RNA sequence: GCCGGCAUAGCUCAGAUGGUAGAGCAACUGACUUGUAAUCAGUAGGUCCGCAGUUCGACUCCGCGUGCCGGCACCA
């Protein structure tokens, strides 16, 4: 006689075991119709699940986040069924839910085309119309292996073989299609109405590049049509922010074939770059960093000693001269140790913070290049903190505060924190790794930050915290980082004299806030959709005249602003004011200063911002005051 | 690097089935002296990514290369 407690706290008693679906039907036909899955005692299950004992129950519909996930998961199965109908030779592999949708990986000689996505989509709609019930069935591991082998699905069989013996597995069957799956799923294919297949891509079996390349079809699925429409609209909006498009339109930078992955910065882009760099310089000084500069090209032996050549030798650009092999530096840390090593250091010198806007080159795989986000030539806001073991905690903590301050100033508050721990290929003892990982985890916890662990993703010399931001399409890019390194200083003979009069090896913290300037520019451009805040805008103001009569007056205002250090342009062209405004708006110039006869008579300018609002009429001194205030917000 | 796609004027893009290219915007010239997102007219502009090949003939078809795009893998 199960007593079922519903989400609203009400209780219902039933005389026999009852399915979640029947409870929904008992509550109301509308709910039964909307029901996709159920949550029994907090566990997400199929609607067909039979409830035999007292339990709490909530019915999951497309209004619940979990309901949407069930839809996406079931839509992945639906797509696999359609693919198998159209391409019987194809083998299925896995089809998980991802943010905003799902994918399914197929093994197939035949390569799917974009047009075939249409056909697959049509077939999916047919299956929806057939209203096939989706049935769960429990099966033993051995029977499952046999079943899929008989179907010729060797990938599924392989997946099951990797599941520990004795575990019960579940199958889901809809019509002729059977898939191994944990579930839960919608009760019937008729529930899957709002989806769109997005694109085809290659993906390695089990994510390993030594394995076969499968074909992945990405799709999106939603609870109702409006949500799908909104999603597709958001995608379009996002594409409009793409830094590669804006960079071209605003003439900030370009790439060309002769220098793949390396940026040609145009005046506007370089202005932005310089604004960011000068801002960082001020901030670093306030935090007791000392800026240095080290060679671009350094003998390969140094990279061998540091351990980089072993792991990354092939990814370094190298040059040869008089029989010596040099590497174009891929990073700055070994060079900073060389500076540390000059002269005897005392514990009193620690922590010693060295910073460099170090230009680095890495021969990234061609397929990895992506606009400004992933390049071969870049500059880091790099820094290395040499300290004692006891200073790690406070240095990391201070660094996180520093990073937050900087991100805040640039308008970033949505930060993803991740801790990458020891990889298989590494240097240093396990004790040292234990200590380093704990130090970083504790620093994050002390700040009350929510973080995620990435096991095995650390650098070869130490664990790291990664601070990531998202691009316009939701792709996550690492910008900031702090890494604990107990190994490299020893490899490169760094020592200091401790309180005890003996030599000790310092700990080195590798750290960056922006990461690479290039990537950060990309993120900045997308974050602001090109409408950079005043203090960063390549062109802060354009002075424009209505007719020739105001030319001298306009030029004077232009000169005053320029002499005060603002980035200004003058537009005296014989064009209509609407034409000039349109052009400078598209160029994303922060303020437009219009001068006509009215302004000339009153000794003012009319200020218009990028949103198209008239800010007001300003005299010369009022204007300077206004701009100074805008500028000083961040500097 | 791997799988797939793409590469035409400064930019955005048209150009079935092979017959050596076209629009809009931008540029240039001229007229217009203009009040808050496009004034009008005219002119010029192309090794159709590169290299080979098939063909009487290739922007178009085949091959190789390069770059870019979407993923995957990689990311000190």
XYZ file of C-alpha atoms (C1' of nucleotides) in Angstrom:
711
model
C 0.000 0.000 0.000
C 2.420 2.735 -1.113
C 1.841 6.250 0.177
C 3.249 8.669 -2.362
C 4.295 12.149 -1.352
C 4.122 14.597 -4.234
C 6.276 17.628 -4.905
C 3.712 19.983 -3.319
C 3.757 17.924 -0.116
C 0.364 16.302 -0.646
C 0.057 12.550 -0.143
C -1.789 9.922 -2.092
C -2.323 6.345 -1.086
C -2.626 3.469 -3.542
C -3.704 -0.048 -2.878
C -1.150 -1.693 -5.153
C 2.197 -1.014 -6.690
C 1.717 1.706 -9.249
C 3.741 3.223 -12.065
C 4.851 6.840 -11.994
C 2.787 7.409 -15.110
C -0.389 6.127 -13.431
C 0.147 8.474 -10.520
C 0.423 11.334 -13.007
C -2.784 10.158 -14.677
C -4.445 9.958 -11.281
C -3.532 13.610 -10.708
C -4.786 14.730 -14.099
C -4.886 13.906 -17.782
C -2.974 17.096 -18.643
C -0.080 16.140 -16.416
C -0.068 12.586 -17.716
C 0.182 13.936 -21.220
C 2.989 16.339 -20.377
C 4.920 13.815 -18.323
C 8.322 12.782 -19.713
C 9.969 11.084 -16.755
C 9.726 10.944 -13.003
C 11.814 11.495 -9.940
C 11.274 8.825 -7.290
C 13.010 9.472 -3.976
C 15.211 11.961 -5.785
C 16.241 9.570 -8.520
C 15.416 10.313 -12.131
C 13.586 7.309 -13.665
C 11.261 6.302 -16.473
C 7.539 6.935 -16.160
C 6.960 3.191 -16.408
C 8.886 2.637 -13.184
C 6.751 0.756 -10.730
C 6.534 2.174 -7.208
C 6.000 -0.518 -4.593
C 6.833 1.266 -1.328
C 6.214 4.670 0.194
C 8.074 7.260 -1.834
C 8.362 10.868 -2.808
C 7.528 11.510 -6.424
C 7.714 14.388 -8.806
C 6.592 14.204 -12.388
C 9.155 15.628 -14.797
C 7.902 17.617 -17.782
C 9.560 19.812 -20.366
C 9.356 22.649 -17.856
C 12.064 20.981 -15.793
C 15.717 21.220 -16.706
C 15.864 17.424 -16.251
C 12.939 17.044 -18.609
C 14.801 18.900 -21.327
C 17.762 16.613 -20.765
C 15.576 13.557 -21.138
C 14.217 15.007 -24.387
C 17.739 15.597 -25.678
C 18.873 12.139 -24.714
C 15.836 10.522 -26.340
C 16.265 12.683 -29.435
C 19.801 11.326 -29.760
C 18.313 7.820 -29.831
C 15.694 8.969 -32.293
C 18.417 10.269 -34.585
C 20.407 7.034 -34.295
C 17.282 5.069 -35.230
C 16.735 7.265 -38.278
C 20.368 6.908 -39.316
C 20.182 3.110 -38.997
C 17.050 3.060 -41.138
C 18.644 5.106 -43.900
C 22.162 3.693 -43.599
C 21.879 0.114 -42.290
C 25.642 -0.472 -42.494
C 26.377 2.270 -40.001
C 27.380 1.219 -36.488
C 26.253 3.214 -33.478
C 28.562 4.160 -30.618
C 27.616 6.761 -28.025
C 25.133 9.613 -27.950
C 25.250 11.846 -24.905
C 23.476 15.049 -23.932
C 25.544 18.225 -24.127
C 24.834 21.882 -23.428
C 21.866 22.920 -25.593
C 21.584 19.572 -27.321
C 23.138 16.227 -28.005
C 25.343 14.353 -30.416
C 25.686 10.804 -31.594
C 28.884 9.236 -32.938
C 28.633 6.753 -35.779
C 31.156 4.482 -37.385
C 30.600 4.521 -41.122
C 32.492 4.195 -44.380
C 30.016 6.582 -45.863
C 30.447 10.220 -44.881
C 27.286 12.102 -44.087
C 26.662 15.271 -46.041
C 24.741 18.343 -44.983
C 21.937 17.376 -47.381
C 21.684 13.985 -45.742
C 21.064 15.683 -42.411
C 17.827 16.889 -43.984
C 16.898 13.329 -44.924
C 17.768 12.028 -41.478
C 15.685 14.773 -39.989
C 12.720 13.792 -42.196
C 13.064 10.179 -41.118
C 13.115 11.277 -37.483
C 9.818 13.081 -38.020
C 8.342 9.900 -39.463
C 9.352 7.957 -36.365
C 7.786 10.642 -34.180
C 4.525 10.243 -36.142
C 4.657 6.489 -35.635
C 4.401 7.152 -31.890
C 6.641 4.250 -31.020
C 6.610 3.336 -27.344
C 10.062 3.467 -25.752
C 10.507 0.400 -23.597
C 13.095 -0.349 -20.976
C 14.398 -3.841 -20.513
C 16.963 -5.200 -18.087
C 19.549 -7.585 -19.462
C 22.612 -9.395 -18.194
C 26.034 -8.251 -19.286
C 26.742 -11.422 -21.256
C 23.399 -11.415 -23.018
C 23.938 -7.781 -23.925
C 27.336 -8.517 -25.473
C 25.803 -11.360 -27.488
C 22.877 -9.251 -28.565
C 24.974 -6.406 -29.924
C 27.538 -8.702 -31.504
C 24.734 -10.453 -33.364
C 23.521 -7.090 -34.552
C 27.034 -6.339 -35.831
C 27.425 -3.481 -33.367
C 31.000 -4.096 -32.310
C 31.426 -0.692 -30.624
C 28.442 -1.266 -28.338
C 29.758 -4.724 -27.518
C 33.119 -3.151 -26.655
C 31.483 -0.617 -24.366
C 29.655 -3.376 -22.512
C 32.809 -5.461 -22.185
C 34.370 -2.561 -20.296
C 31.524 -2.491 -17.792
C 32.382 -4.521 -14.656
C 30.985 -8.058 -14.473
C 27.749 -8.607 -12.641
C 26.321 -5.198 -13.295
C 22.783 -5.092 -14.629
C 22.369 -3.223 -17.834
C 19.329 -1.707 -19.397
C 18.267 -1.598 -23.008
C 15.857 0.790 -24.564
C 13.769 -0.351 -27.474
C 11.667 1.734 -29.800
C 10.297 -0.142 -32.800
C 13.153 -2.014 -34.458
C 15.818 0.069 -32.727
C 17.577 -1.122 -29.582
C 20.257 0.810 -27.726
C 22.189 0.183 -24.564
C 21.399 3.022 -22.228
C 21.112 3.978 -18.598
C 18.090 6.137 -19.352
C 15.661 7.456 -18.467
C 13.853 8.167 -21.698
C 10.567 9.659 -22.806
C 7.755 7.053 -22.872
C 7.007 7.501 -26.550
C 8.715 8.940 -29.636
C 5.733 11.247 -30.100
C 7.129 13.404 -27.277
C 10.096 14.422 -29.432
C 8.931 17.182 -31.670
C 11.305 20.104 -31.363
C 14.765 19.388 -32.692
C 17.193 20.411 -35.377
C 20.276 18.637 -36.659
C 23.094 21.137 -36.669
C 26.279 19.778 -38.248
C 28.528 16.817 -38.952
C 32.066 16.570 -37.635
C 34.805 14.043 -37.077
C 35.511 12.704 -33.597
C 37.891 10.008 -32.402
C 36.509 6.812 -30.897
C 36.882 7.203 -27.146
C 38.528 10.579 -27.643
C 41.851 9.027 -28.512
C 43.642 10.206 -31.636
C 45.175 6.737 -32.146
C 41.688 5.363 -32.703
C 39.374 5.379 -35.687
C 37.719 8.625 -36.544
C 33.966 8.447 -36.193
C 31.346 10.756 -37.574
C 29.548 12.890 -35.095
C 26.207 14.503 -35.796
C 25.324 17.388 -33.515
C 21.726 18.297 -32.834
C 19.701 20.537 -30.590
C 16.374 19.716 -28.934
C 13.909 21.643 -26.797
C 10.623 21.460 -24.971
C 8.793 23.763 -27.337
C 9.229 25.517 -30.644
C 9.763 28.923 -29.160
C 12.775 27.724 -27.182
C 14.329 26.307 -30.338
C 13.697 29.544 -32.187
C 15.218 31.541 -29.336
C 18.247 29.294 -29.309
C 18.818 29.640 -33.044
C 18.420 33.391 -32.708
C 20.963 33.475 -29.879
C 23.381 31.588 -32.123
C 22.961 34.145 -34.884
C 23.431 36.980 -32.440
C 26.547 35.327 -31.147
C 27.966 34.963 -34.620
C 27.548 38.655 -35.112
C 29.906 39.185 -32.176
C 32.583 36.912 -33.571
C 35.892 38.689 -33.028
C 37.118 37.523 -36.413
C 34.258 39.296 -38.154
C 34.412 42.388 -35.965
C 38.182 42.483 -36.248
C 37.850 42.665 -39.998
C 34.980 45.136 -40.031
C 36.657 47.428 -37.510
C 40.044 46.873 -39.151
C 41.671 45.853 -35.885
C 43.888 43.080 -37.250
C 44.219 40.511 -39.989
C 45.783 37.149 -40.750
C 47.282 35.971 -44.002
C 48.586 32.762 -45.499
C 52.250 33.666 -45.206
C 52.067 33.760 -41.406
C 49.438 31.270 -40.252
C 48.439 31.778 -36.648
C 50.270 35.077 -36.347
C 48.579 38.428 -36.099
C 49.027 41.546 -38.199
C 47.819 44.238 -35.794
C 46.353 47.313 -37.480
C 46.447 50.769 -35.844
C 43.059 50.350 -34.155
C 43.775 46.877 -32.826
C 47.209 47.863 -31.649
C 45.732 50.849 -29.841
C 43.448 48.496 -27.937
C 46.352 46.161 -27.270
C 48.448 49.042 -25.941
C 45.642 50.323 -23.726
C 45.396 46.903 -22.132
C 49.143 46.519 -21.764
C 49.639 49.941 -20.205
C 46.823 49.284 -17.780
C 48.416 45.983 -16.785
C 51.796 47.662 -16.286
C 50.328 50.045 -13.729
C 48.555 47.278 -11.890
C 51.617 45.023 -11.755
C 53.751 47.773 -10.299
C 51.198 48.316 -7.549
C 51.542 44.629 -6.682
C 55.334 44.705 -6.448
C 56.164 42.995 -9.679
C 59.378 43.887 -11.498
C 59.149 43.937 -15.256
C 62.012 42.314 -17.169
C 62.741 41.348 -20.742
C 64.544 38.256 -21.975
C 65.878 36.916 -25.315
C 63.627 35.683 -28.103
C 66.015 32.991 -29.234
C 67.760 30.760 -26.738
C 70.065 27.761 -27.129
C 68.190 24.448 -27.238
C 70.213 23.089 -24.335
C 68.388 25.395 -21.937
C 65.077 23.868 -23.028
C 66.558 20.432 -22.580
C 67.578 21.263 -19.040
C 64.202 22.792 -18.223
C 62.461 19.669 -19.513
C 60.479 21.453 -22.203
C 62.417 20.009 -25.127
C 61.504 16.490 -24.029
C 57.807 17.113 -24.081
C 57.419 19.964 -26.541
C 60.584 19.905 -28.655
C 58.634 19.183 -31.817
C 56.274 22.045 -31.181
C 59.029 24.618 -30.875
C 60.259 26.725 -33.778
C 63.992 26.380 -34.047
C 66.810 28.069 -35.921
C 70.380 27.069 -36.503
C 73.490 29.191 -36.571
C 77.174 28.181 -36.710
C 76.259 24.642 -35.836
C 74.246 25.584 -32.748
C 70.577 24.896 -32.455
C 68.388 27.577 -30.952
C 64.701 27.658 -30.092
C 62.430 30.621 -30.563
C 61.214 30.821 -27.006
C 57.864 29.144 -26.379
C 57.692 30.528 -22.846
C 59.566 32.791 -20.470
C 60.094 30.817 -17.281
C 63.568 29.372 -17.932
C 64.772 32.866 -18.819
C 63.340 34.313 -15.628
C 65.247 31.736 -13.642
C 68.406 32.954 -15.358
C 67.692 36.423 -13.991
C 66.966 35.007 -10.543
C 70.272 33.151 -10.682
C 72.288 36.317 -11.163
C 73.803 37.203 -7.815
C 73.239 35.432 -4.524
C 69.647 35.529 -3.267
C 68.593 35.596 0.356
C 65.316 34.486 1.909
C 64.878 38.206 2.530
C 64.551 38.709 -1.255
C 61.544 36.420 -1.373
C 58.928 36.546 -2.651
C 60.511 37.945 -5.793
C 58.002 38.678 -8.530
C 59.270 39.004 -12.090
C 56.951 39.975 -14.919
C 57.430 40.048 -18.664
C 55.369 40.833 -21.696
C 57.198 37.992 -23.321
C 56.695 37.353 -26.989
C 56.467 33.594 -27.450
C 56.053 31.255 -30.383
C 54.685 27.742 -30.387
C 54.109 25.630 -33.450
C 50.519 24.785 -32.614
C 48.856 22.061 -34.732
C 47.248 23.665 -37.767
C 43.821 22.383 -36.795
C 44.007 24.121 -33.447
C 44.384 27.648 -34.838
C 41.359 29.803 -34.241
C 41.350 33.560 -34.858
C 42.975 35.375 -31.963
C 41.978 32.640 -29.532
C 44.624 30.144 -30.545
C 47.677 31.493 -32.320
C 51.309 30.563 -32.912
C 52.820 33.893 -32.006
C 51.572 35.563 -28.843
C 52.497 37.676 -25.873
C 51.685 36.640 -22.344
C 51.248 38.885 -19.355
C 53.645 36.433 -17.822
C 55.011 36.469 -14.327
C 56.984 34.221 -12.026
C 56.959 34.431 -8.288
C 59.979 32.957 -6.552
C 59.060 32.171 -2.978
C 59.442 29.782 -0.081
C 57.105 26.896 0.489
C 55.534 28.775 3.352
C 54.673 31.695 1.123
C 52.738 29.708 -1.487
C 49.385 29.984 0.223
C 49.417 33.751 0.636
C 50.881 34.355 -2.824
C 48.208 32.260 -4.514
C 45.525 33.930 -2.474
C 46.816 37.396 -3.307
C 47.036 36.456 -6.939
C 43.398 35.400 -7.075
C 42.401 38.773 -5.607
C 44.570 40.503 -8.189
C 43.004 38.529 -11.011
C 39.504 39.321 -9.799
C 40.327 43.013 -9.673
C 41.575 42.975 -13.262
C 38.698 40.888 -14.650
C 36.243 43.151 -12.873
C 37.749 46.209 -14.556
C 37.344 44.574 -17.959
C 33.754 43.652 -17.197
C 34.175 39.912 -16.676
C 32.340 38.357 -13.764
C 31.470 34.963 -15.235
C 34.680 33.084 -14.501
C 35.161 29.331 -14.619
C 37.594 27.942 -12.039
C 39.333 24.664 -12.627
C 42.095 22.824 -10.846
C 44.214 20.614 -13.082
C 46.044 17.905 -11.221
C 49.004 15.592 -11.878
C 49.286 14.125 -15.374
C 50.756 10.731 -16.155
C 53.837 12.256 -17.723
C 55.385 14.401 -15.040
C 58.475 15.348 -13.110
C 58.725 15.595 -9.327
C 57.822 13.263 -6.461
C 54.308 12.375 -5.367
C 54.842 14.172 -2.027
C 55.565 17.372 -3.897
C 52.492 16.915 -6.084
C 50.359 16.261 -3.017
C 51.579 19.458 -1.422
C 51.147 21.573 -4.547
C 47.650 20.322 -5.340
C 46.528 20.848 -1.780
C 47.935 24.370 -1.719
C 45.930 25.358 -4.791
C 42.723 23.632 -3.714
C 42.924 25.286 -0.338
C 43.449 28.712 -1.862
C 40.283 28.278 -3.930
C 38.309 26.973 -0.970
C 39.464 29.815 1.258
C 37.958 32.256 -1.225
C 34.713 30.295 -1.265
C 34.969 29.794 -5.013
C 33.205 26.979 -6.801
C 35.683 24.943 -8.777
C 35.944 21.841 -10.794
C 38.810 19.357 -10.822
C 40.413 18.252 -14.060
C 42.318 15.112 -13.102
C 45.483 14.540 -15.113
C 45.332 17.905 -16.856
C 48.156 19.603 -14.958
C 51.430 20.760 -16.501
C 54.313 18.307 -16.435
C 56.035 20.279 -13.664
C 53.069 21.069 -11.450
C 49.325 21.479 -10.906
C 47.522 24.604 -11.980
C 44.433 26.640 -11.411
C 42.897 27.748 -14.688
C 40.690 30.793 -14.881
C 38.569 30.602 -18.029
C 36.160 32.887 -19.844
C 33.595 32.016 -22.504
C 33.560 33.261 -26.076
C 30.472 34.383 -27.974
C 29.529 30.826 -28.893
C 29.943 29.482 -25.397
C 33.339 27.978 -26.066
C 35.485 28.136 -22.956
C 38.982 29.608 -23.233
C 41.582 29.571 -20.526
C 42.960 33.030 -19.828
C 44.441 33.278 -16.354
C 46.430 30.592 -14.587
C 48.593 30.022 -11.564
C 50.833 26.997 -11.359
C 52.960 25.666 -8.555
C 56.356 24.449 -9.651
C 58.709 22.638 -7.294
C 60.813 21.194 -10.096
C 62.071 23.674 -12.639
C 64.006 25.901 -10.214
C 66.018 22.856 -9.136
C 66.572 21.701 -12.711
C 67.959 25.122 -13.537
C 69.966 25.487 -10.316
C 68.040 28.250 -8.617
C 68.880 28.648 -4.944
C 68.660 31.127 -2.120
C 70.297 31.311 1.272
C 67.822 30.556 4.019
C 67.649 31.779 7.607
C 69.702 28.752 8.556
C 72.588 29.869 6.348
C 72.097 26.925 3.975
C 71.168 26.857 0.308
C 67.541 26.125 -0.525
C 65.655 25.746 -3.773
C 62.863 28.304 -4.176
C 59.372 27.388 -5.264
C 58.274 29.044 -8.471
C 54.717 30.122 -9.197
C 53.965 30.591 -12.884
C 51.097 33.010 -13.321
C 49.213 34.990 -15.920
C 45.995 36.957 -15.679
C 45.101 37.790 -19.257
C 46.947 34.729 -20.559
C 47.867 35.734 -24.057
C 47.115 39.296 -25.084
C 45.869 37.970 -28.398
C 43.275 35.687 -26.856
C 42.243 38.306 -24.354
C 41.683 40.829 -27.170
C 39.426 38.282 -28.843
C 37.442 37.727 -25.664
C 37.212 41.478 -25.028
C 35.957 42.211 -28.532
C 33.288 39.531 -28.292
C 32.285 40.393 -24.753
C 31.588 43.993 -25.755
C 30.350 43.084 -29.261
C 32.969 45.547 -30.511
C 31.533 48.416 -28.461
C 34.603 48.794 -26.326
C 34.345 50.952 -23.222
C 35.747 54.458 -23.505
C 39.075 53.709 -21.839
C 39.780 50.920 -24.354
C 38.144 52.207 -27.531
C 40.622 52.705 -30.386
C 38.735 55.853 -31.353
C 37.215 57.627 -28.392
C 35.652 60.515 -30.270
C 35.122 61.851 -33.757
C 34.652 65.571 -34.252
C 32.434 66.184 -37.262
C 31.252 69.310 -38.935
C 27.894 69.971 -40.565
C 29.331 72.212 -43.277
C 32.663 73.734 -44.237
C 31.767 76.790 -42.190
C 32.645 74.968 -38.945
C 35.930 73.463 -40.155
C 38.249 75.667 -38.107
C 36.078 75.397 -35.004
C 35.938 71.607 -35.296
C 39.657 71.362 -35.862
C 40.307 73.352 -32.719
C 38.222 70.966 -30.616
C 40.012 68.052 -32.201
C 43.400 69.567 -31.351
C 42.435 70.261 -27.756
C 41.297 66.673 -27.208
C 44.295 65.202 -28.937
C 46.687 67.324 -26.909
C 45.065 66.050 -23.743
C 45.872 62.503 -24.861
C 42.496 61.341 -26.092
C 42.210 59.215 -29.213
C 40.284 61.442 -31.567
C 39.462 61.695 -35.248
C 38.369 64.663 -37.295
C 35.769 64.337 -40.050
C 35.408 67.499 -42.139
C 34.238 65.694 -45.269
C 31.596 67.222 -47.410
C 28.978 64.636 -46.453
C 25.608 64.727 -44.771
C 25.770 64.411 -40.997
C 23.642 61.268 -41.136
C 26.189 59.667 -43.416
C 29.076 60.494 -41.103
C 27.190 59.270 -38.048
C 26.338 56.002 -39.702
C 29.920 55.403 -40.700
C 31.439 56.176 -37.309
C 28.728 54.201 -35.553
C 29.641 51.151 -37.604
C 33.279 51.797 -36.722
C 32.189 51.718 -33.043
C 33.625 55.067 -32.140
C 32.638 55.857 -28.509
C 31.412 59.439 -28.920
C 30.432 61.592 -31.863
C 30.915 65.292 -31.448
C 28.731 67.263 -33.823
C 29.445 70.905 -34.495
C 27.210 73.087 -36.641
C 26.486 76.779 -36.603
C 24.412 76.473 -33.427
C 27.311 74.951 -31.488
C 29.765 77.428 -32.948
C 27.634 80.350 -31.764
C 27.271 78.888 -28.269
C 30.836 77.664 -28.033
C 29.732 74.067 -27.479
C 29.625 70.628 -29.104
C 26.741 68.165 -29.182
C 27.674 64.734 -27.852
C 26.139 61.556 -29.211
C 26.988 58.107 -27.880
C 27.044 54.720 -29.605
C 23.508 53.922 -28.531
C 22.299 56.903 -30.532
C 21.456 58.990 -27.494
C 22.283 62.674 -27.334
C 24.311 63.045 -24.166
C 24.045 66.834 -24.227
C 25.764 70.073 -25.185
C 29.179 70.626 -23.706
C 31.595 73.509 -23.609
C 35.256 72.722 -24.147
C 36.025 72.522 -20.431
C 32.882 70.514 -19.697
C 33.834 68.099 -22.447
C 37.342 67.613 -21.089
C 35.956 67.049 -17.632
C 33.439 64.521 -18.979
C 36.089 62.588 -20.908
C 38.531 62.675 -18.008
C 35.912 61.142 -15.774
C 35.099 58.434 -18.320
C 38.770 57.652 -18.755
C 39.750 57.617 -15.102
C 37.214 54.981 -14.178
C 39.811 52.315 -14.889
C 43.118 54.175 -14.945
C 47.771 16.463 -36.867
C 42.734 13.852 -38.109
C 37.487 13.957 -40.473
C 34.304 17.020 -43.411
C 33.375 21.608 -45.909
C 34.925 26.192 -48.232
C 38.399 29.639 -51.272
C 35.327 34.653 -57.257
C 36.728 42.755 -56.970
C 38.912 46.164 -50.748
C 34.104 43.952 -48.160
C 29.449 40.852 -48.563
C 28.057 37.549 -52.108
C 25.695 35.812 -57.434
C 27.767 32.954 -61.389
C 22.851 24.635 -63.715
C 25.003 20.789 -67.301
C 32.971 23.381 -69.345
C 32.635 28.500 -74.116
C 38.071 33.152 -70.409
C 33.025 36.861 -65.033
C 28.538 40.075 -62.351
C 25.631 42.890 -58.202
C 25.441 45.905 -53.764
C 28.613 48.551 -50.593
C 33.564 50.669 -50.437
C 37.354 53.395 -53.723
C 38.153 57.336 -57.407
C 36.022 61.826 -60.254
C 32.261 65.511 -60.502
C 27.895 68.007 -58.717
C 25.532 69.064 -54.017
C 27.207 72.758 -48.295
C 23.926 69.330 -46.057
C 21.443 68.927 -38.407
C 21.947 62.970 -35.936
C 22.409 55.398 -39.129
C 23.295 55.576 -46.408
C 22.556 62.708 -51.703
C 22.989 62.003 -56.953
C 25.724 60.897 -61.423
C 29.917 58.885 -63.698
C 34.714 56.049 -63.711
C 37.912 52.393 -62.596
C 38.577 47.791 -60.355
C 39.622 40.473 -61.021
C 46.520 35.490 -62.450
C 38.293 33.445 -60.262
C 43.954 30.706 -53.606
C 48.636 28.192 -55.897
C 50.761 24.264 -58.981
C 50.065 20.525 -62.235
C 46.408 17.532 -65.387
C 42.032 16.199 -68.754
C 40.059 19.099 -72.916
C 39.908 22.564 -79.129
C 38.656 25.352 -74.682
C 38.766 25.142 -67.219
C 36.283 29.920 -62.389
C 33.603 25.321 -63.498
C 36.025 18.519 -64.049
C 40.428 15.330 -61.775
C 45.024 15.372 -58.661
C 48.510 17.701 -55.301
C 49.554 21.810 -52.124
C 48.284 26.181 -49.017
C 44.960 28.831 -46.046
C 40.356 29.368 -43.685
C 35.620 27.341 -41.381
C 33.030 23.362 -38.031
C 34.329 19.498 -34.896
C 37.963 15.885 -32.726
C 42.861 15.382 -30.781
C 46.606 18.761 -28.757
C 47.490 23.206 -25.652
C 54.452 24.069 -21.561
